[in-house]
Amino acid sequence: MTLDLTPSTCPCGLPATLEACCGRYLHGFDHAPTPEALMRSRYCAFALGTPESVRYLVETHHKDFRPAGLEAGLSESMRETRWTSLKVQHARQDGDEGVVEFVAGCSHRGQVSEMRERSRFVREKGRWLYTTGS
């Protein structure tokens, strides 16, 4: 499956346009209302691979969990990896904490692969932020 970036589809896989789905978070018009919505919008940022995407990923990564060199690492990763699919396997929210488990298809330096992650999120001042993934 290849990533379709036409205006008719959102890279996160939901049946909506990018602007009606994750685009409103990526462009700063709104904050993701759930951990799953944030994870999907972060996936879109990776899939789109723009400088604005890097900014969004840094801004939605909790400051206490940001590794040194995050921005440079994201930029390099986006040059080498193409994200092609997303399947959310499980999402839960318990108060101001959330977990989303997913599988993302990708091509890294031409090698087809997939990434499985269990992402953790916290809500601070009404905004969901990514903390860690394993």
Coordinates of C-alpha atoms in Angstrom, one line a residue:
M1 CA 0.0 0.0 0.0
T2 CA 1.4 3.4 -0.9
L3 CA 0.6 6.7 0.8
D4 CA -2.0 8.7 -1.0
L5 CA -1.5 12.4 -0.2
T6 CA -4.4 13.7 -2.4
P7 CA -6.7 16.1 -0.7
S8 CA -9.3 13.3 -0.5
T9 CA -7.5 11.2 2.1
C10 CA -5.8 11.7 5.5
P11 CA -2.5 9.7 5.8
C12 CA -3.7 8.4 9.2
G13 CA -6.1 6.1 7.4
L14 CA -9.4 7.5 8.7
P15 CA -12.0 8.2 5.9
A16 CA -11.7 12.0 5.9
T17 CA -9.6 14.6 4.1
L18 CA -6.3 15.7 5.7
E19 CA -7.8 19.1 6.5
A20 CA -10.9 17.7 8.1
C21 CA -9.0 15.1 10.1
C22 CA -5.4 15.6 11.3
G23 CA -4.7 18.8 9.4
R24 CA -6.5 20.9 11.9
Y25 CA -4.0 19.8 14.6
L26 CA -0.9 19.9 12.4
H27 CA -1.8 23.5 11.4
G28 CA -2.4 24.6 15.0
F29 CA -6.2 25.3 14.6
D30 CA -7.0 22.8 17.4
H31 CA -5.4 20.4 19.9
A32 CA -5.9 16.7 19.5
P33 CA -8.8 15.7 21.9
T34 CA -7.5 12.2 22.7
P35 CA -4.3 10.2 22.8
E36 CA -5.3 8.4 19.6
A37 CA -6.0 11.6 17.8
L38 CA -2.6 12.9 18.8
M39 CA -0.9 9.7 17.7
R40 CA -2.7 9.8 14.4
S41 CA -1.7 13.4 13.8
R42 CA 1.9 12.7 14.7
Y43 CA 1.9 9.8 12.2
C44 CA 0.6 12.2 9.6
A45 CA 3.5 14.6 10.4
F46 CA 6.0 11.8 9.8
A47 CA 4.2 10.8 6.6
L48 CA 4.1 14.3 5.3
G49 CA 7.8 14.9 6.1
T50 CA 7.7 18.7 5.9
P51 CA 9.7 21.2 8.0
E52 CA 6.3 22.1 9.6
S53 CA 5.9 18.5 10.5
V54 CA 9.1 18.5 12.4
R55 CA 8.0 21.5 14.3
Y56 CA 4.7 19.8 15.2
L57 CA 6.4 16.6 16.4
V58 CA 8.8 18.6 18.6
E59 CA 5.9 20.7 20.0
T60 CA 3.8 17.6 20.8
H61 CA 6.7 15.7 22.4
H62 CA 6.6 16.4 26.2
K63 CA 9.5 18.6 27.1
D64 CA 10.6 16.3 30.0
F65 CA 10.9 13.4 27.5
R66 CA 12.5 15.1 24.5
P67 CA 15.9 13.6 23.7
A68 CA 18.8 15.8 22.8
G69 CA 19.0 16.5 19.1
L70 CA 15.3 15.6 18.5
E71 CA 14.7 18.1 15.7
A72 CA 17.8 17.1 13.8
G73 CA 17.0 13.4 14.2
L74 CA 13.5 13.9 13.0
S75 CA 14.7 15.8 9.9
E76 CA 17.2 13.0 9.0
S77 CA 14.6 10.3 9.6
M78 CA 12.1 12.0 7.3
R79 CA 14.6 12.2 4.5
E80 CA 15.3 8.4 4.7
T81 CA 11.9 6.9 5.6
R82 CA 8.5 6.9 3.8
W83 CA 5.5 6.0 5.9
T84 CA 2.9 4.0 4.0
S85 CA 0.2 2.7 6.4
L86 CA -1.2 2.9 9.9
K87 CA -3.2 0.5 11.9
V88 CA -4.2 1.4 15.4
Q89 CA -4.5 -1.9 17.4
H90 CA -5.5 -0.5 20.8
A91 CA -6.1 2.9 22.4
R92 CA -7.1 3.8 25.9
Q93 CA -7.3 6.8 28.1
D94 CA -7.4 6.9 31.9
G95 CA -7.8 10.4 33.2
D96 CA -4.8 12.4 32.0
E97 CA -2.8 9.4 30.8
G98 CA -3.2 7.4 27.6
V99 CA -1.7 4.6 25.6
V100 CA -2.0 3.8 21.9
E101 CA -0.6 0.6 20.3
F102 CA -0.1 0.7 16.6
V103 CA 1.6 -0.8 13.6
A104 CA 3.0 1.6 10.9
G105 CA 4.2 0.4 7.5
C106 CA 7.2 2.1 6.1
S107 CA 10.1 2.0 3.6
H108 CA 13.5 2.9 5.1
R109 CA 16.2 3.5 2.5
G110 CA 14.1 1.4 0.1
Q111 CA 13.7 -1.5 2.5
V112 CA 10.0 -2.3 3.3
S113 CA 9.4 -2.7 7.0
E114 CA 6.9 -2.0 9.8
M115 CA 7.2 -0.4 13.2
R116 CA 5.2 -1.6 16.2
E117 CA 4.9 0.8 19.1
R118 CA 3.1 1.3 22.4
S119 CA 3.0 5.1 22.7
R120 CA 2.4 6.8 26.0
F121 CA 0.7 10.2 26.4
V122 CA -0.1 12.6 29.2
R123 CA -2.5 15.6 29.2
E124 CA -1.1 18.9 30.6
K125 CA -3.2 22.0 30.7
G126 CA -5.8 20.4 28.5
R127 CA -3.3 19.4 25.8
W128 CA -2.2 15.8 25.0
L129 CA 1.6 15.3 24.7
Y130 CA 3.7 12.2 23.6
T131 CA 6.1 11.0 26.3
T132 CA 7.6 7.7 25.3
G133 CA 7.2 4.7 23.1
S134 CA 8.3 1.1 23.3

